[in-house]
XYZ file of C-alpha atoms in Angstrom:
487
model
C -106.679 -94.764 96.480
C -106.583 -96.358 93.029
C -105.965 -94.252 89.957
C -109.013 -93.490 87.839
C -107.181 -95.000 84.865
C -107.157 -98.389 86.591
C -109.919 -100.874 85.925
C -111.528 -102.826 88.760
C -108.735 -105.195 89.744
C -108.962 -108.905 90.456
C -107.643 -109.232 94.009
C -108.008 -112.957 94.665
C -109.697 -116.063 93.411
C -110.927 -118.859 95.651
C -110.990 -122.510 94.587
C -112.621 -125.185 96.704
C -116.125 -125.787 95.374
C -116.689 -128.818 93.171
C -119.757 -127.465 91.387
C -121.264 -124.126 90.312
C -121.037 -121.283 92.846
C -124.598 -120.070 93.360
C -124.339 -117.372 96.058
C -121.849 -115.106 97.856
C -121.873 -112.583 100.701
C -119.305 -110.589 102.699
C -119.193 -110.549 106.487
C -119.861 -107.022 107.830
C -116.618 -107.304 109.819
C -114.767 -107.323 106.454
C -112.787 -110.425 107.428
C -114.754 -113.217 105.751
C -116.487 -114.109 102.494
C -119.147 -116.827 102.341
C -120.102 -118.806 99.251
C -122.644 -121.538 98.580
C -122.587 -124.057 95.782
C -124.469 -126.749 93.920
C -121.999 -129.150 95.595
C -124.233 -128.824 98.736
C -121.514 -127.080 100.758
C -121.117 -123.694 102.408
C -117.581 -122.277 102.323
C -116.359 -119.394 104.496
C -113.118 -117.857 103.288
C -110.929 -115.773 105.608
C -109.743 -112.669 103.747
C -106.598 -112.278 105.840
C -103.401 -113.353 104.035
C -102.949 -117.120 104.326
C -106.236 -117.324 106.219
C -107.930 -120.701 106.523
C -111.124 -121.627 104.722
C -113.921 -123.586 106.411
C -116.277 -126.006 104.709
C -119.690 -126.536 106.321
C -121.551 -129.733 105.460
C -125.209 -130.336 106.269
C -127.472 -129.587 103.330
C -128.650 -132.568 101.304
C -128.951 -130.657 98.022
C -127.603 -127.532 96.295
C -127.177 -124.376 98.396
C -129.112 -121.595 96.651
C -128.565 -118.495 98.816
C -126.331 -117.258 101.633
C -126.264 -114.138 103.794
C -124.424 -112.982 106.912
C -126.459 -111.439 109.714
C -126.045 -107.655 110.204
C -123.590 -108.267 113.059
C -121.733 -111.091 111.299
C -122.289 -113.638 114.079
C -124.618 -115.860 112.035
C -124.871 -117.123 108.451
C -128.172 -118.144 106.861
C -128.348 -120.530 103.903
C -131.212 -121.901 101.831
C -131.188 -125.078 99.791
C -133.036 -127.192 97.275
C -133.422 -129.742 100.103
C -136.401 -127.573 101.275
C -134.619 -126.340 104.393
C -133.013 -123.184 105.724
C -130.010 -123.427 108.028
C -128.628 -120.908 110.502
C -124.891 -121.435 111.010
C -122.351 -120.176 113.513
C -119.338 -119.196 111.351
C -116.752 -120.839 113.612
C -114.715 -124.042 113.617
C -117.542 -125.938 115.337
C -119.889 -125.276 112.413
C -123.079 -125.708 114.431
C -126.359 -125.080 112.629
C -130.088 -124.890 113.293
C -132.512 -126.245 110.679
C -135.732 -124.413 109.714
C -138.441 -126.513 108.049
C -141.752 -125.265 106.707
C -141.364 -125.042 102.937
C -142.604 -127.975 100.869
C -140.366 -127.353 97.839
C -136.811 -126.083 97.120
C -135.975 -122.788 98.873
C -134.457 -120.277 96.435
C -133.372 -117.371 98.652
C -132.872 -116.308 102.249
C -132.211 -112.838 103.688
C -132.008 -111.172 107.109
C -133.966 -108.110 108.095
C -131.664 -105.152 108.754
C -132.091 -105.488 112.533
C -131.214 -109.192 112.339
C -134.402 -110.337 114.088
C -136.191 -111.870 111.106
C -135.461 -114.023 108.049
C -137.406 -114.005 104.789
C -137.318 -116.955 102.392
C -138.667 -117.612 98.892
C -139.532 -121.047 97.582
C -140.793 -123.112 94.668
C -143.902 -123.825 96.770
C -145.057 -120.334 95.587
C -144.781 -118.825 99.053
C -142.675 -116.242 100.876
C -142.128 -117.082 104.532
C -140.904 -115.007 107.469
C -139.041 -116.565 110.409
C -137.967 -115.424 113.873
C -134.210 -115.698 114.379
C -134.399 -115.458 118.190
C -137.185 -118.001 118.648
C -135.961 -120.030 115.644
C -139.452 -120.646 114.344
C -141.785 -119.920 111.444
C -143.859 -116.720 111.881
C -146.085 -116.168 108.828
C -146.444 -116.830 105.126
C -147.185 -114.576 102.104
C -148.994 -116.469 99.357
C -150.148 -114.615 96.252
C -147.526 -115.685 93.733
C -148.860 -118.168 91.188
C -145.527 -119.800 90.326
C -142.079 -120.390 91.828
C -140.734 -117.497 93.904
C -137.101 -116.792 93.067
C -136.088 -114.073 95.548
C -137.356 -112.073 98.544
C -135.777 -109.184 100.466
C -136.610 -106.882 103.405
C -136.498 -103.112 102.931
C -133.883 -101.304 105.061
C -136.528 -100.114 107.539
C -138.166 -103.562 107.690
C -141.624 -102.267 106.764
C -141.695 -103.841 103.305
C -140.822 -107.130 101.644
C -140.171 -107.387 97.913
C -140.454 -110.708 96.077
C -140.293 -111.890 92.484
C -140.686 -115.127 90.603
C -141.613 -117.201 87.605
C -145.109 -115.732 87.462
C -143.358 -112.681 85.882
C -144.330 -110.352 88.714
C -142.538 -108.298 91.348
C -144.653 -107.952 94.479
C -144.362 -105.489 97.345
C -145.705 -106.567 100.762
C -146.546 -104.617 103.913
C -145.030 -106.529 106.850
C -147.536 -105.088 109.341
C -150.718 -106.034 107.446
C -149.244 -108.994 105.497
C -150.968 -107.617 102.368
C -149.566 -107.233 98.868
C -149.663 -103.454 98.315
C -148.195 -103.306 94.813
C -147.512 -105.610 91.894
C -145.327 -104.859 88.866
C -146.143 -107.104 85.890
C -143.926 -105.783 83.112
C -141.734 -108.860 82.544
C -141.803 -111.017 79.428
C -140.038 -113.852 81.262
C -139.259 -114.856 84.856
C -138.208 -112.161 87.347
C -134.983 -113.588 88.764
C -133.739 -111.210 91.476
C -135.035 -108.268 93.500
C -133.566 -105.888 96.099
C -133.927 -102.431 97.638
C -131.263 -99.765 97.280
C -129.410 -98.960 100.551
C -131.543 -95.886 101.251
C -134.774 -97.828 100.701
C -136.207 -95.290 98.246
C -135.940 -97.514 95.168
C -136.612 -101.110 94.228
C -134.646 -102.907 91.509
C -135.416 -106.187 89.803
C -133.845 -108.245 87.043
C -135.271 -110.733 84.617
C -134.509 -113.734 82.469
C -135.209 -111.375 79.533
C -131.854 -109.636 80.376
C -133.517 -106.448 81.619
C -132.851 -104.579 84.870
C -135.405 -102.053 86.126
C -135.428 -99.551 88.973
C -138.623 -98.102 90.436
C -138.969 -95.077 92.710
C -141.194 -96.322 95.522
C -142.312 -92.804 96.490
C -143.771 -92.018 93.071
C -144.492 -95.606 92.029
C -142.743 -94.975 88.721
C -140.136 -96.793 86.684
C -137.196 -94.373 86.579
C -134.419 -96.452 84.984
C -134.384 -99.400 82.605
C -131.163 -101.114 81.494
C -130.755 -103.673 78.735
C -126.979 -104.145 78.780
C -126.670 -107.946 79.015
C -127.206 -110.367 76.141
C -128.707 -113.087 78.371
C -130.668 -113.381 81.607
C -129.459 -111.561 84.733
C -129.013 -113.922 87.684
C -127.992 -111.491 90.441
C -127.149 -107.858 91.155
C -125.927 -105.766 94.080
C -126.143 -102.068 94.995
C -123.033 -100.163 96.070
C -123.487 -98.734 99.612
C -123.301 -95.190 98.182
C -126.452 -95.796 96.044
C -124.423 -94.612 93.033
C -123.386 -97.909 91.433
C -124.771 -101.359 90.725
C -123.100 -104.592 89.599
C -124.905 -107.399 87.793
C -123.997 -110.964 86.826
C -125.470 -112.720 83.825
C -125.643 -115.985 81.937
C -123.709 -114.176 79.172
C -120.558 -114.798 81.331
C -120.011 -111.111 82.170
C -120.144 -108.849 85.199
C -121.308 -105.334 84.369
C -120.982 -102.183 86.465
C -123.577 -99.420 86.085
C -123.222 -95.784 87.131
C -126.717 -94.982 88.415
C -126.130 -91.222 88.655
C -125.156 -90.990 84.996
C -127.389 -93.857 83.920
C -124.516 -95.529 82.069
C -122.751 -98.839 81.721
C -119.155 -98.078 82.725
C -117.429 -101.486 82.907
C -117.827 -104.979 81.513
C -115.670 -107.618 83.231
C -114.850 -110.997 81.676
C -113.482 -113.105 84.516
C -115.620 -116.240 84.426
C -115.914 -119.080 81.968
C -119.621 -119.768 81.855
C -122.595 -118.124 83.500
C -122.063 -115.629 86.332
C -124.639 -116.711 88.920
C -123.921 -114.391 91.856
C -122.413 -110.968 92.579
C -122.182 -109.072 95.878
C -120.623 -105.836 97.157
C -118.894 -105.751 100.521
C -120.592 -103.606 103.173
C -117.969 -100.860 102.667
C -118.186 -101.074 98.883
C -114.423 -101.347 98.367
C -114.687 -104.986 97.255
C -117.122 -107.118 95.340
C -117.315 -110.850 94.686
C -118.607 -112.915 91.790
C -119.246 -116.622 91.438
C -120.287 -118.781 88.542
C -120.677 -122.055 86.730
C -116.875 -122.445 86.549
C -116.842 -123.277 90.306
C -114.735 -120.172 91.051
C -115.223 -117.273 93.447
C -113.487 -114.084 92.287
C -112.908 -111.087 94.557
C -112.460 -107.684 92.869
C -111.381 -104.289 94.182
C -113.429 -101.303 93.056
C -111.951 -98.030 91.868
C -114.853 -96.247 90.202
C -115.816 -94.274 93.314
C -112.354 -92.723 93.619
C -113.294 -89.674 91.531
C -116.356 -88.332 89.801
C -117.358 -89.891 86.524
C -116.768 -86.617 84.646
C -113.097 -86.745 85.710
C -112.888 -90.286 84.393
C -114.271 -89.170 81.034
C -111.761 -86.330 80.781
C -108.890 -88.724 81.468
C -110.170 -91.192 78.883
C -110.563 -88.498 76.216
C -106.792 -87.903 76.335
C -105.965 -91.433 75.282
C -104.399 -91.872 71.845
C -106.185 -95.114 70.956
C -109.271 -94.681 68.748
C -112.655 -95.433 70.296
C -114.432 -98.475 68.812
C -118.190 -98.256 68.120
C -120.488 -99.258 70.990
C -121.610 -102.859 71.265
C -125.168 -103.280 70.002
C -126.362 -105.028 73.162
C -125.275 -102.033 75.254
C -127.674 -99.641 73.499
C -131.248 -99.337 74.662
C -134.029 -99.153 73.605
C -134.004 -101.456 70.600
C -137.784 -101.559 70.252
C -141.113 -100.461 71.763
C -141.959 -101.198 75.395
C -145.128 -102.387 77.024
C -145.945 -99.327 79.126
C -145.834 -96.719 76.341
C -147.286 -93.321 77.217
C -148.370 -90.152 75.431
C -145.749 -87.492 74.451
C -146.989 -85.267 77.271
C -145.933 -87.904 79.786
C -142.485 -87.895 78.214
C -142.167 -84.153 78.745
C -143.189 -84.495 82.385
C -140.728 -87.311 83.018
C -137.950 -85.339 81.351
C -138.408 -82.201 83.411
C -139.004 -83.880 86.769
C -136.154 -84.215 89.261
C -135.869 -87.332 91.394
C -134.690 -86.562 94.878
C -133.128 -90.003 95.274
C -130.284 -89.007 92.964
C -131.141 -91.368 90.098
C -131.564 -89.264 86.928
C -132.707 -90.659 83.576
C -130.341 -93.033 81.790
C -128.244 -92.055 78.744
C -127.055 -93.980 75.736
C -123.349 -93.285 76.147
C -121.468 -96.327 77.425
C -118.010 -97.324 78.550
C -116.821 -100.861 77.900
C -113.918 -102.880 79.193
C -113.073 -105.902 77.077
C -111.217 -108.848 78.562
C -110.639 -109.220 82.287
C -109.089 -105.828 82.674
C -108.435 -105.094 79.041
C -108.672 -102.021 76.870
C -111.260 -99.514 78.007
C -112.997 -96.905 75.887
C -115.815 -94.386 75.960
C -118.438 -94.773 73.250
C -120.661 -91.790 72.618
C -123.536 -91.682 70.168
C -124.323 -88.550 68.219
C -127.242 -87.636 70.459
C -125.342 -88.053 73.726
C -124.505 -84.363 73.966
C -128.181 -83.496 74.218
C -128.976 -86.248 76.741
C -129.959 -89.294 74.686
C -132.228 -91.914 76.137
C -131.395 -95.357 77.444
C -133.957 -95.728 80.195
C -137.234 -94.144 81.164
C -136.995 -90.519 80.227
C -135.362 -88.958 77.183
C -132.937 -86.087 76.835
C -133.238 -83.178 74.395
C -136.181 -82.280 72.204
C -134.669 -83.652 69.004
C -134.235 -87.069 70.566
C -137.781 -87.158 71.903
C -139.212 -86.337 68.479
C -137.227 -89.196 66.972
C -138.574 -91.574 69.616
C -142.134 -90.393 69.032
C -141.787 -91.266 65.373
C -141.348 -94.935 66.157
C -138.193 -95.855 68.123
C -140.249 -96.611 71.252
C -139.459 -95.624 74.811
C -139.989 -96.731 78.383
C -142.372 -94.591 80.393
C -143.168 -94.411 84.106
C -145.709 -96.852 85.469
C -148.758 -94.806 86.426
C -151.119 -95.713 89.247
C -154.580 -96.127 87.780
C -157.248 -94.740 90.094
C -161.022 -94.977 89.901
C -164.066 -96.590 91.471
C -164.087 -100.385 91.277
C -166.873 -101.981 89.269
C -169.045 -104.851 90.501
C -166.902 -107.252 88.469
C -163.782 -105.923 90.177
C -165.379 -106.385 93.580
C -166.365 -109.942 92.685
C -162.848 -110.723 91.486
C -161.351 -109.203 94.636
C -163.647 -111.390 96.742
C -162.584 -114.487 94.775
C -158.914 -113.567 95.197
C -159.401 -113.102 98.941
C -161.065 -116.516 99.209
C -158.233 -118.077 97.215
C -155.711 -116.406 99.518
C -157.458 -117.876 102.554
C -157.525 -121.295 100.893
C -153.840 -121.021 99.969
C -152.884 -120.047 103.511
C -154.941 -122.951 104.888
C -153.191 -125.393 102.555
C -149.834 -123.891 103.563
C -150.617 -124.412 107.263
C -151.725 -127.989 106.578
C -148.540 -128.645 104.611
C -146.450 -127.287 107.475
C -148.286 -129.458 109.993
C -147.907 -132.489 107.715
C -144.176 -131.842 107.457
C -143.865 -131.593 111.243
C -145.923 -134.778 111.662
C -143.694 -136.634 109.207
C -140.620 -135.493 111.104
C -142.104 -136.659 114.409
C -143.071 -140.004 112.851
C -139.550 -140.490 111.522
C -138.183 -139.714 114.990
C -140.527 -142.259 116.583
C -139.575 -144.929 114.033
C -135.884 -144.283 114.613
C -136.354 -144.469 118.396
C -138.359 -147.663 118.062
C -135.701 -149.193 115.816
C -132.995 -148.261 118.321
C -134.985 -149.776 121.196
C -135.421 -153.056 119.269
C -131.687 -153.157 118.550
C -130.904 -152.602 122.240
C -133.313 -155.372 123.240
C -131.753 -157.774 120.733
C -128.259 -156.961 121.991
C -129.260 -157.519 125.615
C -130.886 -160.872 124.737
C -127.781 -162.005 122.855
C -125.605 -160.956 125.802
C -127.824 -162.846 128.236
C -127.803 -165.948 126.002
C -124.007 -165.838 125.746
C -123.604 -165.498 129.482
C -125.993 -168.413 130.026
C -124.076 -170.644 127.614
C -120.777 -169.793 129.294
C -122.180 -170.605 132.747
C -123.606 -173.952 131.482
C -120.284 -174.965 129.926
C -117.936 -174.051 132.734
C -118.345 -177.240 134.894
C -117.463 -179.464 131.915
C -114.221 -177.564 131.401
C -113.041 -178.373 134.903
C -113.946 -182.051 134.953
């Protein structure tokens, strides 16, 4: 087990892509790492020493997302070429193509039983597919702009999606209805996922924020603003205790969700970090970016409790530098501001999912694995605020005077007015119209494919006929000329 004084270590780097690395995922068998790129290729890297790498060619445009099936026997990829492919990760490299989207597909993910796929696309729809039957099943269409990401919950009962309409939507897979919508983003919502236990939903935005909601109370319980640019991807540690995020600011950051703190900042990429992913065991994580590299890191932060890490760090002789300004939150008021009474309630409540309120104290690591230090603010001893709920009374009073704070999202209840009923009816009619258009688009796509097939077959038949006529003509000329040769 690594020493707590060690930073996350860079184990290996993989070079083979010729353009930005857009997605990564580990095989559950812990023997392979898959990566997709804007160079249109899927790469599968064997993690064994001197293991071979395989390049899979088939997409006609950039690969946008990749994921291994729960049993590791399949790999799903999505692409800007409007298709989804299901690959067999072997030397043969066979794949099955799924077509139903009418615009670039941004993400693909398996359900946790491996029976379904969910995809998100620029055609404003989320689609669900059957892996066994290899066909389209149904579509979810309430987003009003490009959909960036979609994921199944661990139990398969929910789907979360987010997109450029600045919303995060929660869908019931049994009724196909949108049962919740979070609209607290100033810019596009870029990535969404459930924590491993399925009790919380996290989402990131182009506004550099990362938010975590408790799905049982429907409240925002943590809010991080640790990056200086948009967050492109994040991944939960299997223990539920940690989260890594990759950003356009060229850094990978590691958050301790139990303490609500930023504990590491890793500088390994030159250019934007587009993808990050934990291995299924949590002992490794991968990152990929605009520099065409895939980096594989080994974790060490779950070796001991965070309090032990702090005690070790406090014994260091080097002075602690002041915290970086972008690591301190909040810097201003938030949209869902509540009354002071709500603050008191949020402070005293205990969340059974093990995610307490965030604090302002941070730990930074500069460089790849450079000098590391703990940066405490004066209010940290009383539980200062970095997320939803504050710490001690003195800090809350300061916030009430004008610093601003993030409060839980409350569910507004009441009887709908006639205007609300009318609007709901209009929305339902629009949903029906959208679904009808989606079905027509799918049928049109299938018809175009069939027409292309027929044209190709017809062209091949004409070529065969021409060849047979030329052969017959040649044979006829040879038979006509043979008597003259013997005279």
